mmCIF file of C-alpha atoms in Angstrom:
data_model
loop_
_atom_site.group_PDB
_atom_site.id
_atom_site.type_symbol
_atom_site.label_atom_id
_atom_site.label_comp_id
_atom_site.label_asym_id
_atom_site.label_seq_id
_atom_site.Cartn_x
_atom_site.Cartn_y
_atom_site.Cartn_z
ATOM 1 C CA UNK A 6 8.031 -40.094 8.532
ATOM 2 C CA UNK A 7 7.864 -37.410 10.840
ATOM 3 C CA UNK A 8 5.338 -34.194 11.429
ATOM 4 C CA UNK A 9 8.511 -32.298 10.124
ATOM 5 C CA UNK A 10 9.060 -33.953 7.319
ATOM 6 C CA UNK A 11 4.994 -34.197 6.221
ATOM 7 C CA UNK A 12 4.433 -29.927 6.537
ATOM 8 C CA UNK A 13 6.482 -28.807 3.811
ATOM 9 C CA UNK A 14 4.814 -31.277 1.342
ATOM 10 C CA UNK A 15 1.509 -30.266 2.554
ATOM 11 C CA UNK A 16 2.645 -27.103 1.835
ATOM 12 C CA UNK A 17 4.050 -28.014 -1.511
ATOM 13 C CA UNK A 18 0.651 -29.817 -2.543
ATOM 14 C CA UNK A 19 -1.440 -26.960 -1.220
ATOM 15 C CA UNK A 20 0.915 -24.672 -3.358
ATOM 16 C CA UNK A 21 0.008 -27.090 -6.701
ATOM 17 C CA UNK A 22 -4.094 -27.139 -6.730
ATOM 18 C CA UNK A 23 -3.271 -23.560 -5.856
ATOM 19 C CA UNK A 24 -1.852 -22.858 -9.160
ATOM 20 C CA UNK A 25 -3.827 -25.657 -10.824
ATOM 21 C CA UNK A 26 -7.318 -23.740 -9.432
ATOM 22 C CA UNK A 27 -6.384 -19.572 -11.161
ATOM 23 C CA UNK A 28 -5.004 -21.234 -13.475
ATOM 24 C CA UNK A 29 -8.751 -23.482 -14.557
ATOM 25 C CA UNK A 30 -10.119 -19.726 -13.787
ATOM 26 C CA UNK A 31 -8.670 -18.196 -16.279
ATOM 27 C CA UNK A 32 -9.020 -20.074 -18.926
ATOM 28 C CA UNK A 33 -12.190 -21.118 -18.245
ATOM 29 C CA UNK A 34 -13.361 -16.866 -17.950
ATOM 30 C CA UNK A 35 -10.377 -16.032 -20.521
ATOM 31 C CA UNK A 36 -9.537 -12.363 -18.864
ATOM 32 C CA UNK A 37 -7.292 -12.022 -16.374
ATOM 33 C CA UNK A 38 -7.403 -11.368 -13.030
ATOM 34 C CA UNK A 39 -7.627 -8.303 -10.972
ATOM 35 C CA UNK A 40 -4.849 -8.719 -8.609
ATOM 36 C CA UNK A 41 -5.477 -6.693 -4.905
ATOM 37 C CA UNK A 42 -1.890 -6.094 -3.490
ATOM 38 C CA UNK A 43 -0.510 -5.111 -0.068
ATOM 39 C CA UNK A 44 2.872 -4.310 1.580
ATOM 40 C CA UNK A 45 3.759 -7.765 1.920
ATOM 41 C CA UNK A 46 4.938 -7.087 -2.221
ATOM 42 C CA UNK A 47 7.131 -3.642 -1.812
ATOM 43 C CA UNK A 48 8.713 -5.421 1.516
ATOM 44 C CA UNK A 49 9.815 -8.614 -0.494
ATOM 45 C CA UNK A 50 10.971 -6.926 -3.436
ATOM 46 C CA UNK A 51 12.698 -3.598 -1.572
ATOM 47 C CA UNK A 52 12.404 -3.698 1.692
ATOM 48 C CA UNK A 53 9.758 -1.472 1.847
ATOM 49 C CA UNK A 54 8.298 -0.299 5.139
ATOM 50 C CA UNK A 55 5.444 -2.374 7.086
ATOM 51 C CA UNK A 56 3.238 0.225 9.266
ATOM 52 C CA UNK A 57 5.480 -0.047 12.144
ATOM 53 C CA UNK A 58 8.657 0.320 10.998
ATOM 54 C CA UNK A 59 7.367 3.262 8.658
ATOM 55 C CA UNK A 60 6.045 5.030 11.864
ATOM 56 C CA UNK A 61 9.755 3.612 13.685
ATOM 57 C CA UNK A 62 11.891 5.818 10.646
ATOM 58 C CA UNK A 63 9.621 9.007 11.666
ATOM 59 C CA UNK A 64 9.855 8.714 14.964
ATOM 60 C CA UNK A 65 13.944 8.669 14.579
ATOM 61 C CA UNK A 66 13.084 11.797 11.303
ATOM 62 C CA UNK A 67 11.463 14.254 13.399
ATOM 63 C CA UNK A 68 13.984 15.511 17.031
ATOM 64 C CA UNK A 69 10.242 17.208 18.330
ATOM 65 C CA UNK A 70 9.148 13.120 18.850
ATOM 66 C CA UNK A 71 11.304 12.430 22.123
ATOM 67 C CA UNK A 72 10.267 8.911 22.629
ATOM 68 C CA UNK A 73 10.900 5.955 20.826
ATOM 69 C CA UNK A 74 8.396 4.488 18.430
ATOM 70 C CA UNK A 75 8.147 1.447 20.849
ATOM 71 C CA UNK A 76 6.723 3.981 24.046
ATOM 72 C CA UNK A 77 3.927 5.249 21.515
ATOM 73 C CA UNK A 78 2.410 1.505 20.575
ATOM 74 C CA UNK A 79 2.798 0.549 24.142
ATOM 75 C CA UNK A 80 0.820 3.553 25.272
ATOM 76 C CA UNK A 81 -1.832 4.388 22.371
ATOM 77 C CA UNK A 82 -1.571 1.346 20.169
ATOM 78 C CA UNK A 83 -3.742 2.390 17.633
ATOM 79 C CA UNK A 84 -1.428 3.024 14.175
ATOM 80 C CA UNK A 85 -2.992 5.423 13.539
ATOM 81 C CA UNK A 86 -3.615 7.639 16.536
ATOM 82 C CA UNK A 87 0.153 7.454 16.625
ATOM 83 C CA UNK A 88 -0.144 9.094 13.512
ATOM 84 C CA UNK A 89 -2.026 11.456 15.174
ATOM 85 C CA UNK A 90 0.061 12.483 17.160
ATOM 86 C CA UNK A 91 3.692 12.328 14.553
ATOM 87 C CA UNK A 92 1.597 14.496 12.328
ATOM 88 C CA UNK A 93 1.682 17.455 15.192
ATOM 89 C CA UNK A 94 4.777 16.849 16.367
ATOM 90 C CA UNK A 95 5.987 17.215 12.593
ATOM 91 C CA UNK A 96 3.795 20.197 12.076
ATOM 92 C CA UNK A 97 5.649 21.740 14.755
ATOM 93 C CA UNK A 98 9.191 20.988 14.158
ATOM 94 C CA UNK A 99 8.178 21.970 10.100
ATOM 95 C CA UNK A 100 7.319 25.621 12.064
ATOM 96 C CA UNK A 101 10.323 25.990 13.798
ATOM 97 C CA UNK A 102 13.946 24.250 13.072
ATOM 98 C CA UNK A 103 13.492 21.925 10.511
ATOM 99 C CA UNK A 104 11.263 24.682 8.694
ATOM 100 C CA UNK A 105 14.115 23.988 5.811
ATOM 101 C CA UNK A 106 13.541 19.796 5.766
ATOM 102 C CA UNK A 107 9.648 20.947 3.882
ATOM 103 C CA UNK A 108 8.764 23.047 0.501
ATOM 104 C CA UNK A 109 7.870 26.645 0.680
ATOM 105 C CA UNK A 110 4.492 26.348 -0.900
ATOM 106 C CA UNK A 111 3.212 24.170 2.799
ATOM 107 C CA UNK A 112 3.655 27.423 4.153
ATOM 108 C CA UNK A 113 1.385 29.506 3.015
ATOM 109 C CA UNK A 114 -1.302 28.975 5.353
ATOM 110 C CA UNK A 115 -3.509 26.650 2.974
ATOM 111 C CA UNK A 116 -1.658 23.337 3.238
ATOM 112 C CA UNK A 117 -3.029 20.789 6.185
ATOM 113 C CA UNK A 118 -1.675 20.110 9.393
ATOM 114 C CA UNK A 119 -0.946 16.228 8.391
ATOM 115 C CA UNK A 120 0.842 18.325 4.617
ATOM 116 C CA UNK A 121 4.611 17.778 6.630
ATOM 117 C CA UNK A 122 4.844 13.920 7.914
ATOM 118 C CA UNK A 123 2.899 13.445 4.562
ATOM 119 C CA UNK A 124 5.667 14.961 2.616
ATOM 120 C CA UNK A 125 8.228 13.118 4.961
ATOM 121 C CA UNK A 126 6.914 10.003 4.271
ATOM 122 C CA UNK A 127 6.717 10.450 0.415
ATOM 123 C CA UNK A 128 10.055 11.495 0.097
ATOM 124 C CA UNK A 129 11.629 8.871 2.363
ATOM 125 C CA UNK A 130 9.449 5.997 -0.070
ATOM 126 C CA UNK A 131 10.485 7.873 -3.393
ATOM 127 C CA UNK A 132 14.088 7.563 -1.695
ATOM 128 C CA UNK A 133 14.171 4.039 -1.358
ATOM 129 C CA UNK A 134 11.581 2.947 -4.921
ATOM 130 C CA UNK A 135 13.351 1.742 -7.169
ATOM 131 C CA UNK A 136 12.857 3.417 -10.720
ATOM 132 C CA UNK A 137 14.007 0.364 -12.784
ATOM 133 C CA UNK A 138 13.296 -3.431 -11.963
ATOM 134 C CA UNK A 139 16.708 -3.665 -13.117
ATOM 135 C CA UNK A 140 17.417 -2.339 -9.870
ATOM 136 C CA UNK A 141 16.002 -4.671 -7.921
ATOM 137 C CA UNK A 142 18.399 -7.502 -7.098
ATOM 138 C CA UNK A 143 16.689 -10.482 -5.787
ATOM 139 C CA UNK A 144 13.601 -12.583 -6.760
ATOM 140 C CA UNK A 145 14.026 -11.866 -10.246
ATOM 141 C CA UNK A 146 12.198 -14.613 -12.256
ATOM 142 C CA UNK A 147 9.088 -13.810 -9.398
ATOM 143 C CA UNK A 148 9.262 -10.406 -10.575
ATOM 144 C CA UNK A 149 9.477 -11.752 -14.053
ATOM 145 C CA UNK A 150 6.286 -13.869 -13.662
ATOM 146 C CA UNK A 151 4.466 -10.807 -11.709
ATOM 147 C CA UNK A 152 4.625 -8.751 -14.858
ATOM 148 C CA UNK A 153 4.123 -10.977 -17.121
ATOM 149 C CA UNK A 154 0.089 -11.359 -15.079
ATOM 150 C CA UNK A 155 -0.479 -8.569 -17.477
ATOM 151 C CA UNK A 156 -4.351 -8.303 -14.834
ATOM 152 C CA UNK A 157 -6.807 -5.798 -16.042
ATOM 153 C CA UNK A 158 -6.527 -3.527 -12.933
ATOM 154 C CA UNK A 159 -4.172 -3.577 -9.897
ATOM 155 C CA UNK A 160 -5.537 -2.299 -6.401
ATOM 156 C CA UNK A 161 -3.865 -1.953 -3.483
ATOM 157 C CA UNK A 162 -2.725 0.442 -0.437
ATOM 158 C CA UNK A 163 0.444 0.602 -0.609
ATOM 159 C CA UNK A 164 1.850 4.704 -0.540
ATOM 160 C CA UNK A 165 5.108 3.869 -3.339
ATOM 161 C CA UNK A 166 4.637 3.597 -7.348
ATOM 162 C CA UNK A 167 6.555 0.538 -7.106
ATOM 163 C CA UNK A 168 4.076 -0.856 -9.336
ATOM 164 C CA UNK A 169 4.098 2.137 -11.861
ATOM 165 C CA UNK A 170 7.267 0.656 -12.164
ATOM 166 C CA UNK A 171 6.560 -3.470 -12.670
ATOM 167 C CA UNK A 172 3.751 -2.212 -14.431
ATOM 168 C CA UNK A 173 4.363 0.982 -16.426
ATOM 169 C CA UNK A 174 1.927 1.072 -19.627
ATOM 170 C CA UNK A 175 -0.721 1.171 -16.498
ATOM 171 C CA UNK A 176 -2.418 4.317 -15.420
ATOM 172 C CA UNK A 177 -2.403 5.076 -12.245
ATOM 173 C CA UNK A 178 -5.608 6.113 -10.559
ATOM 174 C CA UNK A 179 -5.143 7.979 -6.706
ATOM 175 C CA UNK A 180 -7.401 8.490 -4.145
ATOM 176 C CA UNK A 181 -10.683 10.639 -4.115
ATOM 177 C CA UNK A 182 -9.997 9.688 -8.204
ATOM 178 C CA UNK A 183 -11.451 6.586 -8.017
ATOM 179 C CA UNK A 184 -14.965 7.622 -6.895
ATOM 180 C CA UNK A 185 -14.929 11.089 -9.326
ATOM 181 C CA UNK A 186 -13.361 9.031 -11.959
ATOM 182 C CA UNK A 187 -16.658 8.615 -15.045
ATOM 183 C CA UNK A 188 -15.207 5.396 -16.519
ATOM 184 C CA UNK A 189 -12.702 2.475 -15.849
ATOM 185 C CA UNK A 190 -11.123 1.315 -18.169
ATOM 186 C CA UNK A 191 -8.602 -1.664 -18.280
ATOM 187 C CA UNK A 192 -4.635 -1.558 -17.371
ATOM 188 C CA UNK A 193 -5.118 0.846 -14.313
ATOM 189 C CA UNK A 194 -3.613 1.173 -10.481
ATOM 190 C CA UNK A 195 -6.286 2.139 -7.381
ATOM 191 C CA UNK A 196 -3.896 3.498 -5.541
ATOM 192 C CA UNK A 197 -6.785 2.987 -2.651
ATOM 193 C CA UNK A 198 -5.243 5.070 0.292
ATOM 194 C CA UNK A 199 -3.107 7.592 -1.635
ATOM 195 C CA UNK A 200 0.115 8.022 -3.547
ATOM 196 C CA UNK A 201 3.064 9.524 -2.684
ATOM 197 C CA UNK A 202 2.728 11.386 -6.462
ATOM 198 C CA UNK A 203 0.127 13.522 -4.182
ATOM 199 C CA UNK A 204 1.190 13.104 -0.375
ATOM 200 C CA UNK A 205 -2.280 14.814 0.454
ATOM 201 C CA UNK A 206 -3.756 12.095 -0.655
ATOM 202 C CA UNK A 207 -2.392 9.747 2.005
ATOM 203 C CA UNK A 208 -4.460 8.027 4.402
ATOM 204 C CA UNK A 209 -1.710 7.586 7.606
ATOM 205 C CA UNK A 210 -3.524 9.827 10.025
ATOM 206 C CA UNK A 211 -7.100 8.745 12.530
ATOM 207 C CA UNK A 212 -8.464 11.681 10.615
ATOM 208 C CA UNK A 213 -7.895 10.059 7.396
ATOM 209 C CA UNK A 214 -8.880 6.822 8.645
ATOM 210 C CA UNK A 215 -12.523 8.047 9.867
ATOM 211 C CA UNK A 216 -12.890 10.087 6.282
ATOM 212 C CA UNK A 217 -11.900 7.274 4.393
ATOM 213 C CA UNK A 218 -14.680 4.884 6.639
ATOM 214 C CA UNK A 219 -16.980 7.446 5.978
ATOM 215 C CA UNK A 220 -16.723 7.091 1.623
ATOM 216 C CA UNK A 221 -15.277 3.449 1.780
ATOM 217 C CA UNK A 222 -18.741 2.832 0.425
ATOM 218 C CA UNK A 223 -19.050 5.011 -2.065
ATOM 219 C CA UNK A 224 -15.148 3.620 -3.629
ATOM 220 C CA UNK A 225 -16.502 0.028 -2.968
ATOM 221 C CA UNK A 226 -19.519 0.679 -5.354
ATOM 222 C CA UNK A 227 -17.219 2.348 -7.996
ATOM 223 C CA UNK A 228 -14.611 -0.716 -7.664
ATOM 224 C CA UNK A 229 -17.798 -3.179 -8.341
ATOM 225 C CA UNK A 230 -19.337 -1.452 -10.826
ATOM 226 C CA UNK A 231 -15.667 -1.928 -12.320
ATOM 227 C CA UNK A 232 -15.964 -5.755 -11.894
ATOM 228 C CA UNK A 233 -19.547 -6.586 -13.445
ATOM 229 C CA UNK A 234 -18.645 -3.655 -16.486
ATOM 230 C CA UNK A 235 -15.668 -5.837 -16.675
ATOM 231 C CA UNK A 236 -17.312 -8.888 -16.715
ATOM 232 C CA UNK A 237 -15.072 -11.092 -14.441
ATOM 233 C CA UNK A 238 -15.805 -14.434 -13.183
ATOM 234 C CA UNK A 239 -18.790 -15.515 -11.119
ATOM 235 C CA UNK A 240 -17.955 -18.782 -10.616
ATOM 236 C CA UNK A 241 -17.313 -19.377 -6.515
ATOM 237 C CA UNK A 242 -14.099 -17.906 -5.625
ATOM 238 C CA UNK A 243 -10.655 -19.976 -5.196
ATOM 239 C CA UNK A 244 -10.765 -20.967 -1.632
ATOM 240 C CA UNK A 245 -8.507 -23.033 0.241
ATOM 241 C CA UNK A 246 -7.358 -23.064 3.871
ATOM 242 C CA UNK A 247 -3.505 -22.852 4.185
ATOM 243 C CA UNK A 248 -1.464 -25.402 5.628
ATOM 244 C CA UNK A 249 0.435 -24.447 9.228
ATOM 245 C CA UNK A 250 3.978 -24.160 8.128
#
């Protein structure tokens, strides 16, 4: 057997072993898992944008961003700094020729400078996120398996509301609400980087990430308290190296 023929077999064994480990853990602890979900889920099920793709779309959207996103990636490199720069350009556009593209309440002098780009991000993602699982054309068996998990909770850095569609009975807890919440219960979606339902909550610019880093120890402490209260497994976490494809 060649190496090329052996690789799928090793991956298949890894998948089977991982499934068995998860099943044993769930059975032995008598509780459902907490899911940690990133942008890969949105990309797979409704072509949601990656970070680079989001910045690329924003560069095309604002006429005051006069170069392609690749230029800014080449010169600035840090996506959060690029987000900060783009936010300034969106603000300038909003207070000029782009004013009709934004709601009136963003022009009363109290909205932060990043409000315009965050509004645009929210509108973009709202328009592309399925409002119903039946609207997702592919991977229907996977989605059915996902929703059947019935996790204790979901933790995500995603801005979009696909998880609210997948788990409609779960309560979204957005950004700072996680820290302020007095009681956490089963059936919640913790949106640690914000949500399009509250555009101001989005963690997008360099300033946003600096503030997030400042308060993340409180966020971590709150989530650890949640894990403790729910008596999650104290056994060694499942950890297997993924075979090289």
